[in-house]
Coordinates of C-alpha atoms and ligand atoms in Angstrom, one line a residue:
M871 CA 109.8 75.5 72.8
R872 CA 107.3 78.2 72.4
R873 CA 106.9 80.0 75.5
S874 CA 104.7 83.0 74.8
R875 CA 101.3 82.8 73.2
T876 CA 99.1 85.5 72.0
L877 CA 95.2 85.2 72.5
A878 CA 94.6 85.0 68.9
T879 CA 96.1 81.3 69.1
I880 CA 93.7 80.6 72.2
E881 CA 90.5 81.9 70.8
P882 CA 90.8 82.5 67.0
D883 CA 87.1 83.2 66.8
F884 CA 86.7 85.4 69.7
L885 CA 85.4 88.6 68.3
G886 CA 87.0 90.9 71.1
K887 CA 85.5 94.0 72.5
W888 CA 82.8 96.5 71.1
E889 CA 84.3 99.5 69.6
Y890 CA 83.1 102.8 71.1
A891 CA 83.5 106.4 69.5
P892 CA 86.2 108.2 71.5
A893 CA 84.9 110.1 74.5
P894 CA 87.7 112.3 75.7
E895 CA 87.1 114.2 78.7
S896 CA 87.5 118.0 78.1
T897 CA 90.4 119.8 79.3
S898 CA 89.5 123.2 78.7
H899 CA 88.5 123.9 82.2
L900 CA 92.0 123.3 83.4
S901 CA 94.7 126.0 83.6
I902 CA 98.2 124.5 83.8
R903 CA 100.7 127.1 84.6
S904 CA 103.8 127.0 82.5
S905 CA 105.9 127.0 85.8
Y906 CA 105.5 126.3 89.3
D907 CA 107.3 127.5 92.2
L908 CA 107.5 126.2 95.7
F909 CA 104.7 126.8 98.1
I910 CA 106.4 127.9 101.5
G911 CA 105.2 129.8 104.1
G912 CA 101.8 130.5 102.6
K913 CA 103.7 132.2 99.4
W914 CA 104.7 130.9 96.0
V915 CA 108.6 131.4 96.0
S916 CA 111.3 130.6 93.4
P917 CA 113.8 128.1 94.4
K918 CA 117.1 129.4 96.0
S919 CA 118.4 126.4 94.1
K920 CA 117.5 128.0 90.7
K921 CA 116.8 124.8 89.2
F922 CA 113.5 123.5 87.6
F923 CA 112.6 120.3 85.9
S924 CA 110.0 119.2 83.5
T925 CA 106.8 116.9 84.2
I926 CA 105.4 115.3 81.2
N927 CA 102.3 113.5 80.3
P928 CA 103.2 109.8 80.0
A929 CA 100.7 109.1 77.6
T930 CA 101.9 111.7 74.9
E931 CA 105.3 112.5 76.2
E932 CA 104.5 116.2 76.0
T933 CA 105.7 118.7 78.5
L934 CA 103.2 119.8 80.8
A935 CA 105.0 122.4 82.9
S936 CA 108.2 123.1 84.5
V937 CA 108.6 122.7 88.2
A938 CA 110.9 124.0 90.8
E939 CA 113.7 121.7 92.2
A940 CA 114.0 122.3 96.0
G941 CA 117.7 122.3 97.1
A942 CA 118.8 122.0 100.8
A943 CA 118.3 125.8 101.4
D944 CA 114.8 125.7 100.1
V945 CA 114.1 122.6 102.2
D946 CA 115.2 124.6 105.3
A947 CA 113.4 127.3 104.5
A948 CA 110.2 125.1 104.3
V949 CA 110.9 123.4 107.6
R950 CA 111.6 126.8 109.3
A951 CA 108.3 128.1 108.0
A952 CA 106.5 125.1 109.2
D953 CA 108.0 125.3 112.6
R954 CA 106.9 128.9 112.9
A955 CA 103.5 128.3 111.9
Y956 CA 103.3 125.4 114.3
E957 CA 104.2 127.6 117.2
K958 CA 102.4 130.7 116.1
Y959 CA 99.3 129.0 114.9
W960 CA 98.3 125.4 114.7
R961 CA 99.4 123.9 117.9
R962 CA 97.3 126.7 119.8
M963 CA 94.2 126.5 117.5
P964 CA 91.2 124.7 119.2
G965 CA 90.7 121.3 117.6
K966 CA 87.3 122.5 116.6
E967 CA 88.5 125.5 114.4
R968 CA 91.2 123.2 112.8
G969 CA 88.5 120.8 111.8
K970 CA 86.5 123.9 109.9
Y971 CA 89.7 124.4 107.9
L972 CA 89.8 120.8 106.9
Y973 CA 86.1 120.6 106.0
R974 CA 86.7 123.4 103.6
I975 CA 89.6 121.6 101.6
A976 CA 87.1 118.7 101.6
R977 CA 84.4 120.7 100.1
M978 CA 86.8 122.6 97.8
L979 CA 88.1 119.4 96.5
Q980 CA 84.5 118.1 95.6
E981 CA 84.0 121.5 93.9
K982 CA 87.0 121.4 91.8
A983 CA 86.7 117.6 91.4
R984 CA 86.9 117.7 87.6
E985 CA 90.1 120.0 87.4
F986 CA 91.8 117.4 89.8
A987 CA 90.8 114.2 88.0
V988 CA 91.9 115.7 84.8
L989 CA 95.2 116.9 86.1
E990 CA 95.8 113.8 87.7
T991 CA 95.3 111.6 84.6
M992 CA 97.4 114.1 82.5
D993 CA 100.1 114.1 84.7
G994 CA 100.5 110.3 85.7
G995 CA 98.5 108.5 83.0
K996 CA 96.1 106.7 84.7
P997 CA 92.6 106.4 83.2
I998 CA 90.1 109.4 83.8
K999 CA 87.3 106.9 85.3
E1000 CA 89.8 105.9 87.9
S1001 CA 90.9 109.5 88.8
R1002 CA 87.5 110.8 88.7
D1003 CA 85.5 107.8 90.6
V1004 CA 88.4 106.9 92.9
D1005 CA 91.3 109.2 93.6
V1006 CA 89.6 112.5 93.7
P1007 CA 86.6 111.3 95.9
L1008 CA 88.4 109.4 98.2
A1009 CA 90.8 112.2 98.8
A1010 CA 88.0 114.5 99.8
A1011 CA 86.5 111.8 102.0
H1012 CA 90.0 111.5 103.8
F1013 CA 89.7 115.4 104.6
F1014 CA 86.1 114.8 105.8
Y1015 CA 86.9 112.0 108.0
Y1016 CA 89.8 113.5 109.6
A1017 CA 88.2 116.9 110.0
G1018 CA 85.6 115.0 112.2
W1019 CA 88.5 113.8 114.4
A1020 CA 90.1 117.3 115.0
D1021 CA 88.0 118.1 118.1
K1022 CA 88.0 114.5 119.5
L1023 CA 91.4 113.6 119.5
D1024 CA 91.4 112.8 123.5
Y1025 CA 88.8 109.9 122.6
A1026 CA 91.3 108.4 120.0
L1027 CA 93.6 107.4 123.0
P1028 CA 91.1 106.5 125.6
G1029 CA 92.6 107.3 129.1
R1030 CA 95.3 109.5 127.8
K1031 CA 95.8 113.2 126.7
A1032 CA 96.6 113.6 123.0
R1033 CA 99.3 116.1 121.7
P1034 CA 100.6 116.9 118.4
I1035 CA 104.1 115.9 117.4
G1036 CA 105.3 119.1 115.4
V1037 CA 106.8 119.4 112.0
C1038 CA 106.2 116.4 109.7
G1039 CA 108.0 115.7 106.4
Q1040 CA 105.8 113.6 104.1
V1041 CA 107.2 112.1 101.1
I1042 CA 104.8 110.5 98.8
P1043 CA 105.0 108.6 95.4
W1044 CA 103.6 108.7 91.8
N1045 CA 100.9 106.2 91.6
F1046 CA 98.2 107.7 93.9
P1047 CA 99.5 111.5 93.9
L1048 CA 96.4 113.4 95.0
L1049 CA 95.3 110.5 97.3
M1050 CA 98.4 109.9 99.0
A1051 CA 98.7 113.8 99.7
A1052 CA 95.3 113.5 101.4
W1053 CA 96.4 110.4 103.3
K1054 CA 99.3 112.2 104.8
L1055 CA 97.9 115.6 105.2
A1056 CA 94.4 115.2 106.6
P1057 CA 95.3 113.2 109.9
A1058 CA 98.7 115.2 110.1
L1059 CA 96.6 118.5 110.2
A1060 CA 93.8 117.2 112.1
C1061 CA 96.2 116.3 115.1
G1062 CA 97.5 119.7 115.1
N1063 CA 100.8 119.0 113.2
V1064 CA 102.3 121.0 110.3
S1065 CA 103.7 119.5 107.1
I1066 CA 106.1 119.8 104.4
L1067 CA 104.7 117.7 101.7
K1068 CA 106.9 116.3 98.7
P1069 CA 105.4 114.8 95.8
A1070 CA 107.1 112.7 93.3
E1071 CA 109.1 114.0 90.6
T1072 CA 106.8 112.6 87.6
T1073 CA 103.6 113.7 89.2
P1074 CA 104.0 117.0 91.1
L1075 CA 100.9 119.0 89.6
T1076 CA 97.9 117.8 91.8
A1077 CA 99.8 118.4 94.9
L1078 CA 100.7 121.8 93.6
H1079 CA 97.1 122.6 93.0
L1080 CA 96.2 121.3 96.1
A1081 CA 98.6 123.8 97.7
R1082 CA 96.6 126.5 95.9
L1083 CA 93.4 125.3 97.8
F1084 CA 95.2 125.7 101.1
E1085 CA 96.1 129.1 100.0
E1086 CA 92.3 129.9 98.9
A1087 CA 91.0 128.3 102.1
D1088 CA 93.1 130.9 104.1
F1089 CA 95.4 128.5 106.1
P1090 CA 97.5 130.3 108.3
P1091 CA 100.8 130.7 106.3
G1092 CA 103.4 127.7 106.6
V1093 CA 100.8 125.3 108.3
V1094 CA 101.2 123.4 104.7
N1095 CA 104.1 123.7 102.6
V1096 CA 104.7 121.6 99.2
I1097 CA 108.0 121.4 97.7
T1098 CA 109.0 119.7 94.6
G1099 CA 112.1 117.8 93.5
A1100 CA 113.5 114.2 93.2
G1101 CA 115.0 111.8 95.7
A1102 CA 117.8 114.5 96.9
T1103 CA 114.9 116.8 97.9
G1104 CA 113.0 113.8 99.6
A1105 CA 116.3 113.0 101.4
A1106 CA 117.0 116.7 102.7
L1107 CA 113.6 116.8 104.2
V1108 CA 113.4 113.6 106.0
T1109 CA 117.0 114.3 107.4
H1110 CA 116.2 117.5 108.6
P1111 CA 116.8 117.9 112.4
K1112 CA 113.6 119.9 113.0
V1113 CA 111.4 117.3 111.4
R1114 CA 110.0 115.4 114.1
K1115 CA 107.9 113.0 112.2
V1116 CA 108.6 111.4 108.7
A1117 CA 105.8 109.7 106.8
F1118 CA 107.0 108.0 103.5
T1119 CA 105.2 105.9 100.8
G1120 CA 107.4 104.6 97.9
S1121 CA 109.8 101.8 97.3
T1122 CA 111.1 99.4 100.0
E1123 CA 114.7 100.3 99.0
V1124 CA 114.3 104.1 99.8
G1125 CA 112.1 103.1 102.7
K1126 CA 115.2 101.2 104.2
R1127 CA 117.4 104.1 103.6
I1128 CA 115.1 106.5 105.5
Q1129 CA 114.8 104.0 108.3
K1130 CA 118.5 104.1 108.6
S1131 CA 118.8 107.8 108.6
A1132 CA 116.0 108.1 111.2
A1133 CA 117.7 105.6 113.7
G1134 CA 118.8 107.3 116.9
T1135 CA 117.3 110.7 116.0
G1136 CA 114.1 110.1 118.1
K1137 CA 112.1 111.0 114.7
R1138 CA 109.0 109.1 114.5
L1139 CA 108.6 107.3 111.3
T1140 CA 105.9 105.5 109.5
L1141 CA 106.7 103.4 106.3
E1142 CA 104.4 102.2 103.4
L1143 CA 106.4 100.3 101.1
G1144 CA 106.1 97.6 98.5
G1145 CA 103.9 94.5 98.0
K1146 CA 103.4 91.2 96.4
A1147 CA 100.0 90.3 97.3
A1148 CA 98.2 87.1 96.7
N1149 CA 94.8 86.6 95.4
I1150 CA 93.6 83.0 96.7
V1151 CA 90.8 81.6 94.6
F1152 CA 89.3 78.3 95.9
A1153 CA 87.6 76.0 93.6
D1154 CA 84.1 77.0 95.3
A1155 CA 84.4 80.6 94.6
P1156 CA 82.1 82.3 92.1
L1157 CA 84.5 82.1 89.4
D1158 CA 83.1 84.9 87.1
Q1159 CA 83.2 87.3 90.0
A1160 CA 86.7 86.1 90.9
V1161 CA 87.8 87.1 87.5
E1162 CA 86.5 90.6 87.7
G1163 CA 88.0 90.7 91.1
I1164 CA 91.6 89.4 89.9
I1165 CA 91.3 92.2 86.7
N1166 CA 90.5 94.9 89.4
G1167 CA 93.4 93.7 91.7
I1168 CA 96.2 93.8 89.0
Y1169 CA 95.3 96.0 86.0
F1170 CA 93.7 98.9 88.0
N1171 CA 96.1 101.9 87.6
Q1172 CA 98.2 99.8 85.3
G1173 CA 99.3 97.7 88.5
H1174 CA 101.0 100.7 89.8
V1175 CA 99.6 99.9 93.2
C1176 CA 101.5 98.7 96.3
C1177 CA 98.6 96.4 97.2
A1178 CA 97.9 95.2 93.6
G1179 CA 97.0 91.5 93.6
S1180 CA 100.2 90.7 91.7
R1181 CA 100.2 87.1 92.4
L1182 CA 97.0 84.7 91.7
L1183 CA 97.0 81.4 93.7
V1184 CA 94.1 79.2 92.1
E1185 CA 93.1 75.8 93.4
E1186 CA 94.5 73.3 91.0
S1187 CA 91.1 71.9 89.8
V1188 CA 89.8 75.3 88.5
H1189 CA 93.2 76.4 87.2
D1190 CA 92.4 75.7 83.5
V1191 CA 88.9 77.0 83.4
L1192 CA 89.8 80.3 85.5
V1193 CA 93.0 81.1 83.2
R1194 CA 90.9 80.6 80.2
K1195 CA 88.1 83.0 81.7
L1196 CA 91.0 85.4 82.3
A1197 CA 92.5 85.2 79.0
L1198 CA 89.2 86.2 77.3
R1199 CA 88.6 89.0 79.8
I1200 CA 91.7 90.6 79.4
R1201 CA 91.2 91.1 75.6
T1202 CA 88.4 93.2 76.5
L1203 CA 90.0 95.5 78.6
R1204 CA 90.6 99.1 76.6
L1205 CA 94.1 100.5 76.5
G1206 CA 94.7 103.8 75.5
D1207 CA 94.0 107.7 75.9
P1208 CA 93.6 108.0 79.4
L1209 CA 91.5 111.1 79.1
D1210 CA 88.9 108.8 77.3
K1211 CA 86.0 107.9 79.7
N1212 CA 86.0 104.3 78.2
T1213 CA 89.7 103.6 78.9
D1214 CA 90.5 100.9 81.4
V1215 CA 94.1 100.7 81.2
G1216 CA 96.2 103.9 80.7
A1217 CA 99.8 104.9 80.5
I1218 CA 102.8 103.4 82.3
N1219 CA 103.8 106.4 84.7
S1220 CA 107.2 106.9 83.4
K1221 CA 110.0 105.4 80.9
M1222 CA 112.0 103.9 84.0
Q1223 CA 109.0 102.0 85.3
L1224 CA 108.3 100.9 81.8
E1225 CA 111.8 99.3 81.4
K1226 CA 111.4 97.9 84.9
I1227 CA 108.3 96.2 84.0
K1228 CA 109.8 94.9 80.7
E1229 CA 112.8 93.4 82.2
L1230 CA 111.0 91.6 84.8
V1231 CA 108.6 90.3 82.1
Q1232 CA 111.7 89.2 80.2
S1233 CA 113.0 87.4 83.3
G1234 CA 109.9 85.6 83.3
V1235 CA 110.0 84.4 79.9
D1236 CA 113.6 83.4 80.3
E1237 CA 112.9 81.4 83.3
G1238 CA 110.2 79.4 81.6
A1239 CA 106.8 80.9 82.5
V1240 CA 104.2 81.1 79.8
L1241 CA 103.3 84.7 79.0
T1242 CA 99.6 85.5 77.8
Q1243 CA 99.0 89.1 76.7
S1244 CA 96.0 91.0 75.6
G1245 CA 97.1 91.6 72.0
C1246 CA 96.0 95.2 72.0
V1247 CA 97.6 97.8 69.8
L1248 CA 99.8 100.1 71.7
P1249 CA 99.7 104.0 70.8
S1250 CA 103.0 104.9 69.2
K1251 CA 103.7 107.8 71.6
G1252 CA 104.0 107.5 75.4
F1253 CA 104.7 104.4 77.7
W1254 CA 102.6 101.7 77.4
F1255 CA 102.5 97.9 78.6
P1256 CA 99.4 95.4 77.6
P1257 CA 97.5 93.6 80.3
S1258 CA 99.7 90.4 80.8
F1259 CA 99.9 87.2 83.0
F1260 CA 102.2 84.4 83.3
T1261 CA 101.3 80.6 83.9
N1262 CA 103.6 77.8 84.7
V1263 CA 105.3 80.1 87.4
A1264 CA 107.5 78.3 89.9
Q1265 CA 107.9 79.8 93.2
S1266 CA 111.8 80.5 92.6
F1267 CA 111.1 82.9 89.6
R1268 CA 111.7 86.5 90.0
I1269 CA 108.2 87.5 88.7
A1270 CA 106.5 85.3 91.8
N1271 CA 109.0 87.4 94.1
E1272 CA 109.8 90.7 93.1
E1273 CA 107.4 93.8 93.0
I1274 CA 106.6 94.3 89.2
F1275 CA 104.3 97.4 89.7
G1276 CA 103.0 96.9 86.2
P1277 CA 99.8 95.3 84.7
V1278 CA 101.5 91.7 85.0
L1279 CA 100.1 89.0 87.1
A1280 CA 101.9 85.6 88.0
V1281 CA 99.5 82.6 88.3
Q1282 CA 100.3 79.7 90.7
T1283 CA 98.3 76.8 92.0
F1284 CA 97.5 75.0 95.1
R1285 CA 95.9 71.8 96.4
T1286 CA 95.2 72.4 100.0
P1287 CA 94.3 75.6 102.0
D1288 CA 97.4 75.1 104.0
E1289 CA 99.4 75.1 100.9
A1290 CA 97.7 78.4 99.7
V1291 CA 98.5 80.1 102.9
E1292 CA 102.1 78.8 102.9
K1293 CA 102.5 80.2 99.3
A1294 CA 100.7 83.4 100.1
N1295 CA 102.8 84.2 102.9
N1296 CA 106.1 83.1 101.2
T1297 CA 107.3 86.6 100.4
M1298 CA 109.2 89.4 101.9
Y1299 CA 106.1 91.7 101.6
G1300 CA 102.7 91.6 103.7
L1301 CA 100.7 94.7 102.6
S1302 CA 97.2 92.9 101.5
A1303 CA 96.0 89.7 100.2
G1304 CA 92.6 88.5 98.8
V1305 CA 90.6 85.3 99.4
W1306 CA 87.7 84.2 97.1
T1307 CA 85.4 81.3 98.3
D1308 CA 81.8 80.6 98.9
K1309 CA 82.5 79.6 102.3
G1310 CA 82.4 82.1 105.2
S1311 CA 84.3 79.9 107.6
K1312 CA 87.0 79.4 105.3
I1313 CA 87.5 83.1 104.7
F1314 CA 88.0 83.6 108.6
K1315 CA 90.2 80.7 108.8
I1316 CA 92.4 81.6 105.9
S1317 CA 92.6 85.6 106.6
Q1318 CA 93.7 84.8 110.1
K1319 CA 96.6 83.1 108.9
L1320 CA 97.7 85.5 106.3
R1321 CA 100.7 87.9 107.4
A1322 CA 99.0 90.6 105.4
G1323 CA 98.0 94.2 106.7
V1324 CA 94.6 94.1 104.6
V1325 CA 92.8 90.9 103.5
W1326 CA 89.9 91.4 101.1
A1327 CA 87.2 88.8 100.9
N1328 CA 85.3 88.1 97.5
T1329 CA 86.3 91.7 96.4
Y1330 CA 89.7 93.6 95.9
N1331 CA 91.1 97.0 96.1
K1332 CA 88.3 98.6 98.2
F1333 CA 89.3 101.7 100.4
D1334 CA 87.7 103.6 102.8
P1335 CA 89.0 106.5 105.1
T1336 CA 87.6 104.6 108.2
S1337 CA 89.7 101.6 107.8
P1338 CA 93.3 101.3 108.7
F1339 CA 95.9 100.4 106.0
G1340 CA 99.5 99.2 106.4
G1341 CA 101.9 96.4 106.1
Y1342 CA 103.6 93.5 107.6
K1343 CA 107.4 92.6 107.0
E1344 CA 109.0 94.7 104.4
S1345 CA 105.9 96.4 103.3
G1346 CA 106.6 98.8 106.1
F1347 CA 105.1 99.6 109.5
G1348 CA 102.4 102.0 111.0
R1349 CA 99.0 102.4 110.0
E1350 CA 97.1 105.1 107.7
G1351 CA 93.4 105.7 107.8
G1352 CA 90.9 105.1 110.5
R1353 CA 91.5 105.9 114.2
H1354 CA 94.7 103.7 114.0
G1355 CA 95.9 106.2 111.4
L1356 CA 95.6 109.0 114.2
A1357 CA 98.2 107.2 116.4
A1358 CA 101.2 108.2 113.9
Y1359 CA 100.6 111.9 114.5
L1360 CA 99.9 112.1 118.1
E1361 CA 102.0 112.1 121.4
A1362 CA 100.3 110.4 124.3
E1363 CA 100.7 111.7 127.8
Ligands
LIG1354 P1 110.8 106.0 95.2 O1 110.8 105.1 96.7 O2 112.3 106.2 94.7 O3 110.0 107.3 95.1 C1 109.0 107.5 96.0 C2 109.1 108.9 96.5 O4 110.2 109.0 97.3 C3 109.4 110.0 95.4 O5 108.9 111.3 96.1 C4 110.8 110.2 95.6 O6 111.2 111.5 95.0 C5 111.2 110.0 96.8 N1 112.6 109.6 97.2 C6 113.4 109.0 96.6 N2 114.6 108.7 97.0 C7 114.6 109.5 98.4 C8 115.2 109.6 99.6 N3 116.7 108.9 99.4 N4 115.0 110.0 100.5 C9 113.8 110.7 100.6 N5 112.8 110.4 99.6 C10 113.2 109.9 98.4 O7 110.2 104.9 94.1 P2 110.6 104.9 92.5 O8 112.0 104.8 92.2 O9 109.6 106.2 91.8 O10 109.8 103.6 92.1 C11 110.7 102.2 92.1 C12 109.7 101.1 92.4 O11 109.3 101.3 93.8 C13 108.8 100.8 91.7 O12 109.1 100.2 90.7 C14 107.6 100.2 92.6 O13 108.0 98.8 92.7 C15 108.0 100.8 94.2 N6 107.1 101.8 94.5 C16 106.2 101.3 95.4 C17 105.3 102.4 95.7 C18 104.2 102.0 96.9 O14 103.0 102.6 96.9 N7 104.4 101.3 97.7 C19 104.9 103.7 95.3 C20 106.1 103.8 94.2 C21 107.1 103.0 93.9
LIG1355 MG1 104.2 113.7 84.8

């Protein structure tokens, strides 16, 4: 039996997308150093480990820079520098003054927005229109937002006195490198803590350029330290005895390991891990609008999004029409050069991630699901995967349960609202969900029953620094963003 089909077989005379002339963003304003040291105690220091590794552009496989690999001695030096800065400067500084430093970073990020957007796109593979319109403005917005809290912390915990925790070890992933740095640093610093930030090994460059901003903004040395390296560096950081608070975003597997290592140490911990979010579409939903939301939910940033709407639950009566609309729409998505302003779908972040996506997609085909792909031509160099979705998906299939973290959607059906809720909650994760319906009352009813940290209604993947974000179950614990996000970085007296 034939289990996979291309769009050509569904819509033979559909003409496809309009062809645009290439419109690549210029890279001439950007200076990438050939090699980056560690940013420790306000200085750029070469690693005691003497080791370096390369970071590449996943769209071209070209090496962009070589980056220091922090060993245990380097991690220790960074933690000690942070601890000194905490005692000497940061914990003593009035909130009003700390706020000024953070406002400065927010403004500098805005001034250098183009540099950061291009760098983010080159190092990670995401389309420039996303790094330009989402990642960088949101990162600046987080610094603005938490700068405002710096002198109002006693109002964050009504009736109690707020105190900082101390040295924070913050480990972030490769899907939103600059934005995750902002999510971690802005609230920590606003609350009077100091930080050692460790970006992911495939995307260290925007965090290193952010360190340059902290340097230019005259932050007291050691308040922010940026150390690069892979899992071993992260592990040395989060297990360091002087680190009082650990914040981690990444895979559930590593999150669990960190939780084990932190047990009994008295360290404060927040984890933001994986997801397998359901986008629930009722028959009364505006279907064309829903298609745009579904597309944004799963193909945004190549599906490298922990809260991606990677499962589509559609009411049976509109399944066929919705799938047909979806099949036509994915054909119009432009995949290719991430620096091109018209590109919708960029490169997969790494070869390893591409292998993982391919393996899971193959499991879907083997288990009997029907694969529909956009049929676009993939560039010969770099790591790419076409926008794809599966129909005929049984609940037991791996593609319905495991996080694919790529541009691959699993479509299932339901008949009643209760069945929709049951299927949506039938996952080990609980980070986000979406509900599409014309009826406001249904939105309230369904969203209250969904065990997910964020529920979007008639939209998807919308973020704001004032809104808390975080998960249930194996998606982690703790909240980032908003007033709730301050609690993770404060001690209440
Ligand atoms: P990962 O969890 O290994 O990497 C995330 C960060 O943790 C990186 O900075 C890494 O260097 C660091 N790290 C790795 N091992 C560590 C350890 N033992 N202690 C402390 N830090 C450590 O994620 P990976 O391997 O890059 O991706 C694997 C899968 O994880 C993806 O396919 C995806 O499903 C999921 N993922 C989820 C993310 C999310 O936003 N929730 C982000 C990245 C990946
Ligand atoms: Mg890279």
